[in-house]
Structure formats: C-alpha cells, structure tokens
C-alpha cells in the first residue's frame, strides 16, 4: 500500500539523525556528580591470586573507592550461572562453573576484570587502577582449541580435572561409521573456524545512577534487548526487577554480543547504589578487544560417505568449540542447540552423527556473533560438498543439486528436529548460477590469466534459522492527533526499525509513515514481554506482534466507528485507513480522536486506542532463511593476494518488507563473512596466552577495497508459512554464505595446483604457501 | 593519557632549547605514533614540544637539482605535490600509500623517519633514493641515518629539519600492505641513478636495509632477469602473525622484480 507501505524501498528515517551526529549513545550520558570507573585487569592469561592490595590506589589523587569481588559479594552480587542442560551419553551433566563478577582467587584470561576503581575523573580512575597491587602466581596456560582437551594441557578448573566441559553426542556413531565405511565415496575435511573479535563501532559503556528515594538503579547501557537485560541484571544484583531501570538510546552495533551479562556493567550498577553517586565507565577500544565476548572459534572434523551417484549416505561430524575462560551466556550452546543445530543445513541427510566438545581455555569467552553457530555449520557442509564434488567428479552445482532437500519434501523434519516450512533451495541455487553467469566463467578466467591472475569461482548454498526465543511483545498506540506510537519490545541497534515498523503501521492502519513514531530502549515504557533484537527475529516476532496489535485496534475501532456512524459493528469494514459502512465512513484518525473522548464511546468502553500483543509462537515455528552466494576472485599467485572481483547473492528471506533494509543486511553480513574468511583472526600467543591481535593495528577488519560492487537478489516465491507476515530472518544470512563461497572460489582458483583447502583467514601468506607446498609436492 | 606540559615553539631554535633544557621532553611532529602510545599510557613524557607551528619546517622546494621536503610536510602534501610528482613520482606514490587518509593528513616525513618504525614506508624512500637528512646540526646521509629498530643517528635534542632528495633517472616503490595497520609488511624502493642502482627494503627486517646483491646484479644489467637467483636471507628478517620471515624474503624478491619491471 502506497509508497511507504510494505515492500517499498523506503529510505531509513533514522539515517539523517545518525549520520549527522545527532545520535545519542551511552557515552553521551553524563549524570551530575558522577564518578568514573576503571577496571584492573589481569595481565596474565592464567594465574592464581594470592592477594589484592588496594591501599596505594586509595591514596591516589581523586580516587574515591576501590572494590574487589569480596566487596561485591558481601553486597549480595551473585555470580554468573548458566542454563545449559547438556549431558554426555551416560547422562553426566556438563561442567559449567559459576563465574564470579570480579574473582579474587584466580584469573582465567588476559583482560579479565579483577577490581573496580572509582575516581573523580576518568584519568584519575585509570591512574588509581595502576596502583592496585595484585599478587599473582602465574600458571601455565592453554589457548588452543584443538589442544585444550589433551591430557597434558594445563587445566583451568582443577576440580573438574579436564578442560572438556562435556562430550555431547546426538546418537551413537556405530551405524554411521558402518555406512561411511561401506560407501562408494568417502570424503573428509578438517576445518578451523577462526576466532573473531566482534568489534562493534561503539565500545562498551555503562552509566549507573541510583535514586535513594525510590531505591531504583538506572543503568544506561548499550543493549539488544531491554527487558531481558533487566531480568538478568536484577537477578545478578539480587534486587527486584522493578528496582532496576535499563535505558539504552542509540547503539552502535550489536552483532550478538550486546545483551550479555558483562561483569563490568554489573559492578558499575552495584557501585552506584553502594556509594550513592552516579558511576560512569567507558571501555576503551583496547578493553573491547580483551573483554567483549569473541565469536566463532571451532575446529571441526567431518567425514561423509556418498553412494556411486553422489548421494550422501551418512555424515559424521566432530566439533570442538573454544568457550574461553568461562561458559559465556551461550558459548557452549552454539554448536549444539543454538545456531549449530541447523546442521546438516539444506541437505537431505538422514544418517548423521554429531559430537561436540566445548573446551575451556585461557581466552576471552566466546558467545553469539552474527549467525551464532549457523555460519560454522554451513561452512562445514559447504566444504564437504566441494570435497564431494572433487571425489565424485560431479560439478559443485550438481553434487549440491543431488543432495539439497527438494521443495517437494517440505515440510521437512531435520535430524536435529527442526521443521523446514518453506524454501526452494535448488531453485534459489539455479537463480544464483544464472545471475552470476556461472556458464560464462571460463571466458572470464581466460581473460584474468592474460593478466597473470588466477581466477576462481565458488558457490555456497546455505540454510540458517531465525527466531530465537518464542515470545515478543509490542504495543501500538494511536494518539488523539491521529499519529501512532509503536512501543517495541525489540531493540533496533542499526536495523532500521523506525522505518520498517512505520511502514507496517501505514500498511496495516493507513496512518501515514511519517506520523508513526518508535519508542524503545527504556524498561519503564517497553512492553514487559519484550525480548529484543537478535537471531534475525524482529520482523517475524515483533512484526507479527505489531500486526496483531493493529488487528486489535481495528476490532476496537470498528466498534467505535459503528457507534459514531450509528451502525451495527458487523456492518463496518476497514479499508485503507477508513472505517466504512455502506457509503459513509470515518477515518482512523477521527476514530482515534473519538477514542480519546469517553463521551463519544459506546457505554462502558475504555478510552483510547492502545493495544499491545504478546506474541507466542509455537516454539519450533522458527523460520529458515536460506540462499545461495557465488563469489569470484582473482589471485595474485606470486604474492598470494586475493581480490574479490564479483559477488552475487540470492536470498530467500520470505516476504521482503523493505528491500533497501534487507540489501543492507545482506551486504553487512557478507562484509563480516568476508572479514572472517580474508583478514580477521583473533590470534593468541600459545606460550604467554596474550592476545596478539589486540588492536586495530594488528586485527584486520574488512575494508571497502576488499569488495567489488555486490548484487543481492531475492527469491520471493517462498513466503514463510509459520508467521502472519510470511517473513523470514534477514540479518545473518550473509555471514553464512560468504565464508564458504569465498573459500570455494580461492580453492577453485588454485585448482591448477591441486590445492583442496586453505584455512581461514586466507591471508596472502597462507595462499602463497598453499601454492608453494603444492608445487613442491608435485616436484617431489 | 597522563598530564604533560605543552609547548608550541615558533622556531627550530626555540624547540631545540626546550628539549635541551627539559630532560623528559619529547618532540612531536604529526603525533601519529606518539599520541596513541601516550593514550595507552605506554609513554608519559613530562613535556611535549609540538613542531606543528614552525614555518621553516614546512613545504617542498627545489634547490638546484635537489628537492628539499621540510620535516613537517604531511604525507598527503608530498603525494599531491606537483614538484614531487614531476621530479620523483615514486616518492609521491610512496607517500600516497602510507596508512590511511587520516594518517596521511597528519603524519609527516620528519616524524616518520625520526621514529624509524621498521614497517614505515618513508625509510625505504629515503634510503632507496639516497637522500640526505638535514637537521638543525648537520647533514646525515640516508645510509647512516637508520641504525636499527626505532633507532636513528639523531643525537638527543637533534631535530630533523628536512630531507634532501636528488631526482633519480627512474624509481619505483612496491608495497605489500599490512591488512590492519596499512604499514608495509614489505616495501621495496628501486632507484636508478645512471649505472648506480639502489634497492632499499622496509618492513621486512628490524630496520630499513639495502639489498646489496640485488643492487650489484642490477648495476651489471638493469633487467628483471638479473634478479633471478638473487635471494634475501630469511634469517635476518622479521616473523609475526601476519608474515613469516620466509614469506617476507619471498615477497622482497617479487616486489623488487615488479619495481624493476615498472621502470625497465
């Protein structure tokens, strides 16, 4: 409906504000009388703490207080506990130790916060922090994912005796192993899914203000979900939920790590109440590197058996996930029943053995990062499919075609118990192959060769899963002036909800786009059933809740209109913003005005047009965004430099609410996926346990020059069948498609040398070395 | 960043006087290394002497056959200078490849060479082009200026005022960029002055150095094939998370050939 309705490429409302410096971030919050916080962090990857001496710090100019974990715990602060139900095959539960907010006995990763210093200025707080003397007894450390479970690896939790938290399996492997052993073709891959620093543009920040009269702590903080944060933080602070107000205004990127239970934020909130003064902490960039949760960090060994025709008979997958020094809120969950549960992705594989070992190491804990297990799962499947093409002699497209779940098999229940409701995996692949001009590749390769470059083309077909938690609450309120306000339980931190929710309200109620306002980011006004924005869930959850709130407004509006038009309610139709009875009509604005005036309402009706809806979907009614990406690269064989020269994406995210916004999501996801595959690597020194890539001088973020003009298309033929809007998630698909498509392309470019795989990131040295090794192997 | 006393002298003499009198004073050119180091509290000089407002340190001029670039000239100004582009296009190209736009508009040639970062681009330009570093006390040949990792021939309190370049017959700078910082993982400047060839390499070792065997081979015959079989010993090179010594040695060879090819 109209140029601002659903499906229109409406420009983002929020951009003028955000791009002209008018955004308001947590660091813009200053409260009169505030003190500044600084954290003392462990310089060691692993060390026992024999004592903490705060005397010198307390004497430092401007320092008002120094607190350790002992103070916080005496004040009722709770340790982080984890709701992770995983067991091994014998029923033994996962080892999931509590994390103390500021430990006083042992530090388990470099950068772990150990004490809090408050002072009149930020610089005084930092100077004071340097004077806190901690008596460390350094311990041997382990950072390697692959080696953390070795019998001789230093152990983080002596009481457990091993770094392996649990050995989880989906089933016994015997039948699978027998099938693979008897298969005509057997392929295997060993993969490293490199650890990433998430690095949102806005560093972490927290400002806490305690009001003694009401006994309420107000915590200003970046977040991805106001109400979930309020619940979690109140529990950790050991106070009732209504005594903690969470406020977030603009947030500079989330990518999954924003709403976590960070010790720094808890300590700041507690301290504000303890000392009776506002407390502000602004993490600097170096702190975000060593204290924001990291992403990914898995090693995978996968074996697949195929029949003579290239059909997969069975798959065996073993994953080790590095969860870091502590569990993280979701870290161990990711490969098992988080995003990783999507495996074997779009392929029709009935016989599947899956084993996961989460391991503790002396590194920053890992947690959800754009895709949260799905990029890892799709990477494994796509590298296996390329290996299968190689082993069977089928093309990479054909081997996928023979194994992708055909639309005729939908709804399809996966081995991990998801039900795919909709999708055209083969059709989407065919669209991409056509859009990318796959058939014309040979000519492009020949042209590149003339310039001394090796050209390769790579393909990735992927399925991911969106939805997260199964409830969300939204409220739509019509004001007496005819405008509308959406109170969101979701939380836009870059996605463009101000725009897309306004499109929805225009479409559903006929209220003009520019008269729809979004209110979010304050637990005093956010619907109590609000969850937040992660897992590509805002349209499928929040959007549906808006749809149903609007439906309720229409139902009530019809009663009011019937009263105003002196008609029967059943005679009233609602069309394009008008309540109509035969030839008479009243606009929704007139109904809204009347609704504010009890004298104009039917007897006993409550004033106002103000409806909220708590949407509870069937827990398994997630949805399954999918797509196919094709990447083309040129490799400089002398230096190993890879340049992406062409990138084509076709995504099936169901009904597209706003193509501009979804394109943005695809491009951003692809950029982060290419970042992982090409430049990003959170490398630790294995001996010292120090993060070597600890700043933007060493950690390579993807840059504009890495990307060609990218083209994103949609396959809109498969609306989601499990929600009112037909939408599927759109936020994380790019990060699923890009790494395997890119690696496939580089390996294809290097196929003249017989290179089969290169671990991410594909740095110039790794690519050069793969060529050099292949050459010397041939010479031998 | 810890508190410090800020000085902004109007002349080189005044700047020299302050650093001569205050033991812990530090000269600041563009501040591209010093300021981040101070923000991380890894350096905390008591006094900062900002050279940014000293007119005699700025600008690019011709002096006979030479080109003199003032110490406080920004990289972006060297990159876009008509004088430099005409006389030594390879130097303009090198300056245009330093860091990112923000760095190129703040960082200076004097600051870069005085800091002597092993991965900085300018040292390859200065040594490869056989330049002379001018200070408030003397002239120092490029070959004598860089003495090691973050180390130069500058005496305490000695201030670089400019760099004097003579135009080569031809020169070319090739670089493999660091994926994060934009510094040179390896940078190679090849310059031809008649039959005299200079090959200077930055990024690969602890300090800029000349590839003598390459120079000899190219002086005999200036052609790509002269470099066949000439290799750099990886034992003397740096290894880090981005590039091993082996790879750096290989890259030096590739970039040197490309530089020669570009001007053959």
Short mmCIF file of N, CA, C and O in Angstrom, two decimals, chain A residues 122-123 126-128 130 284 286 636-641 679 681 683 692-693 695-701 703 705-706 763-765 768-769, chain B residues 1-3 32 39-41 99-100 117 175-183 240-248 250-252 254-255 258:
data_model
loop_
_atom_site.label_atom_id
_atom_site.label_comp_id
_atom_site.label_asym_id
_atom_site.label_seq_id
_atom_site.Cartn_x
_atom_site.Cartn_y
_atom_site.Cartn_z
N UNK A 122 38.13 10.28 34.76
CA UNK A 122 38.47 9.01 34.12
C UNK A 122 39.98 8.75 34.24
O UNK A 122 40.41 7.62 34.49
N UNK A 123 40.78 9.78 34.06
CA UNK A 123 42.23 9.61 34.13
C UNK A 123 42.67 9.24 35.54
O UNK A 123 43.58 8.43 35.73
N UNK A 126 41.98 5.62 36.06
CA UNK A 126 42.98 4.76 35.40
C UNK A 126 44.30 4.78 36.18
O UNK A 126 44.94 3.73 36.34
N UNK A 127 44.68 5.96 36.65
CA UNK A 127 45.92 6.05 37.42
C UNK A 127 45.78 5.23 38.71
O UNK A 127 46.71 4.52 39.12
N UNK A 128 44.62 5.32 39.34
CA UNK A 128 44.39 4.55 40.56
C UNK A 128 44.45 3.05 40.28
O UNK A 128 45.02 2.27 41.05
N UNK A 130 46.19 1.52 38.17
CA UNK A 130 47.59 1.07 38.02
C UNK A 130 48.24 0.82 39.37
O UNK A 130 49.26 0.15 39.46
N UNK A 284 37.59 1.45 26.72
CA UNK A 284 38.27 1.93 25.53
C UNK A 284 38.42 0.78 24.55
O UNK A 284 38.05 -0.36 24.83
N UNK A 286 40.92 -0.85 23.45
CA UNK A 286 41.76 -1.98 23.88
C UNK A 286 40.97 -2.89 24.80
O UNK A 286 41.12 -4.11 24.77
N UNK A 636 46.64 -13.29 -7.03
CA UNK A 636 47.99 -12.96 -7.50
C UNK A 636 48.87 -14.10 -7.01
O UNK A 636 49.18 -14.20 -5.82
N UNK A 637 49.28 -15.01 -7.90
CA UNK A 637 49.94 -16.24 -7.43
C UNK A 637 51.33 -15.98 -6.85
O UNK A 637 51.82 -16.79 -6.06
N UNK A 638 51.94 -14.88 -7.20
CA UNK A 638 53.29 -14.61 -6.69
C UNK A 638 53.26 -14.16 -5.24
O UNK A 638 54.14 -14.48 -4.46
N UNK A 639 52.24 -13.37 -4.89
CA UNK A 639 52.18 -12.84 -3.52
C UNK A 639 51.10 -13.53 -2.69
O UNK A 639 51.10 -13.43 -1.46
N UNK A 640 50.15 -14.18 -3.33
CA UNK A 640 49.06 -14.82 -2.60
C UNK A 640 47.92 -13.88 -2.27
O UNK A 640 47.02 -14.25 -1.51
N UNK A 641 47.92 -12.70 -2.83
CA UNK A 641 46.84 -11.74 -2.54
C UNK A 641 45.58 -12.13 -3.30
O UNK A 641 45.64 -12.44 -4.49
N UNK A 679 40.57 -11.64 6.40
CA UNK A 679 41.53 -10.83 7.17
C UNK A 679 41.46 -11.01 8.69
O UNK A 679 42.43 -10.74 9.38
N UNK A 681 41.39 -12.41 12.44
CA UNK A 681 41.92 -13.57 13.16
C UNK A 681 42.36 -13.12 14.55
O UNK A 681 43.34 -12.39 14.69
N UNK A 683 44.25 -13.96 17.10
CA UNK A 683 45.33 -14.91 17.38
C UNK A 683 45.87 -14.70 18.79
O UNK A 683 46.15 -13.57 19.19
N UNK A 692 47.48 -11.58 20.56
CA UNK A 692 48.41 -10.87 19.68
C UNK A 692 47.69 -9.85 18.82
O UNK A 692 48.21 -8.78 18.53
N UNK A 693 46.49 -10.21 18.40
CA UNK A 693 45.71 -9.29 17.55
C UNK A 693 44.86 -8.41 18.47
O UNK A 693 43.64 -8.42 18.40
N UNK A 695 44.60 -5.09 18.81
CA UNK A 695 44.20 -3.72 18.45
C UNK A 695 43.96 -3.67 16.94
O UNK A 695 44.30 -4.60 16.21
N UNK A 696 43.41 -2.55 16.49
CA UNK A 696 43.18 -2.39 15.06
C UNK A 696 44.48 -2.22 14.28
O UNK A 696 44.47 -2.16 13.05
N UNK A 697 45.61 -2.14 14.97
CA UNK A 697 46.89 -2.16 14.26
C UNK A 697 47.26 -3.58 13.84
O UNK A 697 48.09 -3.77 12.97
N UNK A 698 46.68 -4.57 14.50
CA UNK A 698 47.01 -5.96 14.17
C UNK A 698 45.81 -6.78 13.72
O UNK A 698 45.98 -7.81 13.08
N UNK A 699 44.63 -6.37 14.13
CA UNK A 699 43.42 -7.12 13.79
C UNK A 699 42.83 -6.53 12.51
O UNK A 699 42.41 -5.37 12.49
N UNK A 700 42.78 -7.34 11.47
CA UNK A 700 42.39 -6.81 10.16
C UNK A 700 40.89 -6.83 9.92
O UNK A 700 40.32 -7.87 9.62
N UNK A 701 40.26 -5.69 10.05
CA UNK A 701 38.84 -5.59 9.71
C UNK A 701 38.71 -5.53 8.18
O UNK A 701 39.61 -5.06 7.50
N UNK A 703 37.80 -4.10 4.64
CA UNK A 703 37.80 -2.71 4.16
C UNK A 703 36.99 -2.60 2.87
O UNK A 703 36.81 -3.60 2.17
N UNK A 705 37.86 -1.60 0.07
CA UNK A 705 38.56 -2.02 -1.15
C UNK A 705 38.58 -3.54 -1.33
O UNK A 705 38.99 -4.03 -2.38
N UNK A 706 38.16 -4.27 -0.31
CA UNK A 706 38.09 -5.72 -0.49
C UNK A 706 36.89 -6.15 -1.34
O UNK A 706 36.81 -7.29 -1.76
N UNK A 763 44.99 -15.41 4.28
CA UNK A 763 45.95 -14.31 4.19
C UNK A 763 46.85 -14.55 2.99
O UNK A 763 46.98 -15.68 2.52
N UNK A 764 47.52 -13.51 2.52
CA UNK A 764 48.43 -13.71 1.38
C UNK A 764 49.45 -14.82 1.67
O UNK A 764 49.69 -15.66 0.80
N UNK A 765 49.99 -14.83 2.87
CA UNK A 765 50.99 -15.87 3.13
C UNK A 765 50.39 -17.27 3.03
O UNK A 765 51.02 -18.18 2.47
N UNK A 768 49.86 -18.11 -0.64
CA UNK A 768 51.16 -18.34 -1.29
C UNK A 768 51.74 -19.68 -0.86
O UNK A 768 52.24 -20.45 -1.67
N UNK A 769 51.64 -19.97 0.43
CA UNK A 769 52.22 -21.21 0.96
C UNK A 769 51.48 -22.44 0.39
O UNK A 769 52.11 -23.46 0.09
N UNK B 1 45.77 9.01 29.13
CA UNK B 1 46.93 9.86 28.87
C UNK B 1 47.23 10.68 30.13
O UNK B 1 46.33 11.28 30.70
N UNK B 2 48.49 10.67 30.53
CA UNK B 2 48.87 11.43 31.72
C UNK B 2 49.07 12.90 31.35
O UNK B 2 49.34 13.24 30.20
N UNK B 3 48.96 13.75 32.34
CA UNK B 3 49.14 15.18 32.10
C UNK B 3 50.57 15.49 31.66
O UNK B 3 51.52 14.82 32.08
N UNK B 32 51.51 10.73 15.12
CA UNK B 32 50.79 9.50 14.70
C UNK B 32 51.20 8.27 15.50
O UNK B 32 50.44 7.32 15.61
N UNK B 39 48.21 7.65 24.84
CA UNK B 39 46.84 7.29 25.24
C UNK B 39 46.80 5.93 25.92
O UNK B 39 46.01 5.71 26.83
N UNK B 40 47.66 5.05 25.48
CA UNK B 40 47.73 3.73 26.13
C UNK B 40 48.61 3.77 27.37
O UNK B 40 48.88 2.72 27.96
N UNK B 41 49.08 4.92 27.72
CA UNK B 41 49.91 5.14 28.91
C UNK B 41 51.22 4.37 28.83
O UNK B 41 51.83 4.05 29.84
N UNK B 99 49.62 4.41 5.36
CA UNK B 99 48.48 4.36 6.30
C UNK B 99 47.14 4.54 5.62
O UNK B 99 46.79 3.87 4.67
N UNK B 100 46.37 5.49 6.14
CA UNK B 100 45.04 5.78 5.62
C UNK B 100 44.92 7.30 5.47
O UNK B 100 45.84 8.03 5.83
N UNK B 117 60.14 3.49 12.51
CA UNK B 117 59.39 2.23 12.64
C UNK B 117 59.89 1.28 11.55
O UNK B 117 60.05 1.68 10.40
N UNK B 175 54.76 -2.26 -2.63
CA UNK B 175 54.46 -2.49 -1.22
C UNK B 175 53.42 -3.58 -1.05
O UNK B 175 52.44 -3.65 -1.79
N UNK B 176 53.61 -4.42 -0.05
CA UNK B 176 52.56 -5.31 0.41
C UNK B 176 52.04 -4.70 1.70
O UNK B 176 52.76 -4.61 2.70
N UNK B 177 50.78 -4.30 1.68
CA UNK B 177 50.20 -3.60 2.83
C UNK B 177 49.86 -4.56 3.96
O UNK B 177 49.37 -5.66 3.73
N UNK B 178 50.06 -4.11 5.16
CA UNK B 178 49.59 -4.83 6.35
C UNK B 178 48.06 -4.75 6.35
O UNK B 178 47.50 -3.68 6.14
N UNK B 179 47.38 -5.88 6.60
CA UNK B 179 45.91 -5.87 6.46
C UNK B 179 45.21 -4.99 7.49
O UNK B 179 44.08 -4.57 7.27
N UNK B 180 45.85 -4.73 8.60
CA UNK B 180 45.19 -3.92 9.63
C UNK B 180 45.75 -2.50 9.64
O UNK B 180 45.02 -1.53 9.52
N UNK B 181 47.05 -2.37 9.80
CA UNK B 181 47.63 -1.05 10.04
C UNK B 181 47.89 -0.28 8.76
O UNK B 181 47.99 0.95 8.79
N UNK B 182 48.04 -0.97 7.65
CA UNK B 182 48.41 -0.28 6.41
C UNK B 182 49.91 -0.03 6.29
O UNK B 182 50.37 0.50 5.27
N UNK B 183 50.67 -0.37 7.31
CA UNK B 183 52.13 -0.29 7.21
C UNK B 183 52.61 -1.27 6.14
O UNK B 183 51.85 -2.10 5.65
N UNK B 240 56.06 -12.50 12.20
CA UNK B 240 54.97 -12.16 13.12
C UNK B 240 53.71 -12.83 12.65
O UNK B 240 53.75 -13.64 11.72
N UNK B 241 52.57 -12.52 13.30
CA UNK B 241 51.34 -13.24 12.97
C UNK B 241 50.89 -13.00 11.53
O UNK B 241 50.08 -13.75 11.01
N UNK B 242 51.38 -11.96 10.91
CA UNK B 242 50.92 -11.67 9.55
C UNK B 242 51.83 -12.22 8.47
O UNK B 242 51.39 -12.46 7.35
N UNK B 243 53.09 -12.39 8.78
CA UNK B 243 54.03 -12.84 7.74
C UNK B 243 55.25 -13.43 8.41
O UNK B 243 55.86 -12.80 9.28
N UNK B 244 55.60 -14.63 7.95
CA UNK B 244 56.82 -15.26 8.46
C UNK B 244 58.02 -14.65 7.73
O UNK B 244 57.88 -14.00 6.69
N UNK B 245 59.20 -14.91 8.27
CA UNK B 245 60.43 -14.43 7.63
C UNK B 245 60.57 -15.02 6.23
O UNK B 245 60.96 -14.32 5.29
N UNK B 246 60.22 -16.29 6.08
CA UNK B 246 60.30 -16.93 4.76
C UNK B 246 59.46 -16.19 3.73
O UNK B 246 59.88 -15.96 2.60
N UNK B 247 58.23 -15.91 4.15
CA UNK B 247 57.32 -15.24 3.22
C UNK B 247 57.84 -13.84 2.90
O UNK B 247 57.83 -13.40 1.75
N UNK B 248 58.31 -13.14 3.93
CA UNK B 248 58.84 -11.79 3.69
C UNK B 248 59.99 -11.85 2.68
O UNK B 248 60.08 -11.02 1.77
N UNK B 250 60.50 -13.99 0.38
CA UNK B 250 59.92 -14.24 -0.95
C UNK B 250 59.30 -12.97 -1.52
O UNK B 250 59.49 -12.64 -2.70
N UNK B 251 58.58 -12.24 -0.67
CA UNK B 251 57.89 -11.04 -1.14
C UNK B 251 58.89 -9.97 -1.58
O UNK B 251 58.67 -9.27 -2.57
N UNK B 252 59.99 -9.88 -0.86
CA UNK B 252 61.03 -8.92 -1.28
C UNK B 252 61.42 -9.20 -2.73
O UNK B 252 61.51 -8.28 -3.56
N UNK B 254 59.73 -10.76 -5.11
CA UNK B 254 58.65 -10.48 -6.06
C UNK B 254 58.50 -8.97 -6.27
O UNK B 254 58.40 -8.49 -7.41
N UNK B 255 58.51 -8.23 -5.17
CA UNK B 255 58.29 -6.78 -5.29
C UNK B 255 59.47 -6.10 -5.98
O UNK B 255 59.29 -5.15 -6.75
N UNK B 258 59.00 -6.57 -9.58
CA UNK B 258 57.92 -5.72 -10.10
C UNK B 258 58.39 -4.27 -10.22
O UNK B 258 58.01 -3.56 -11.16
#
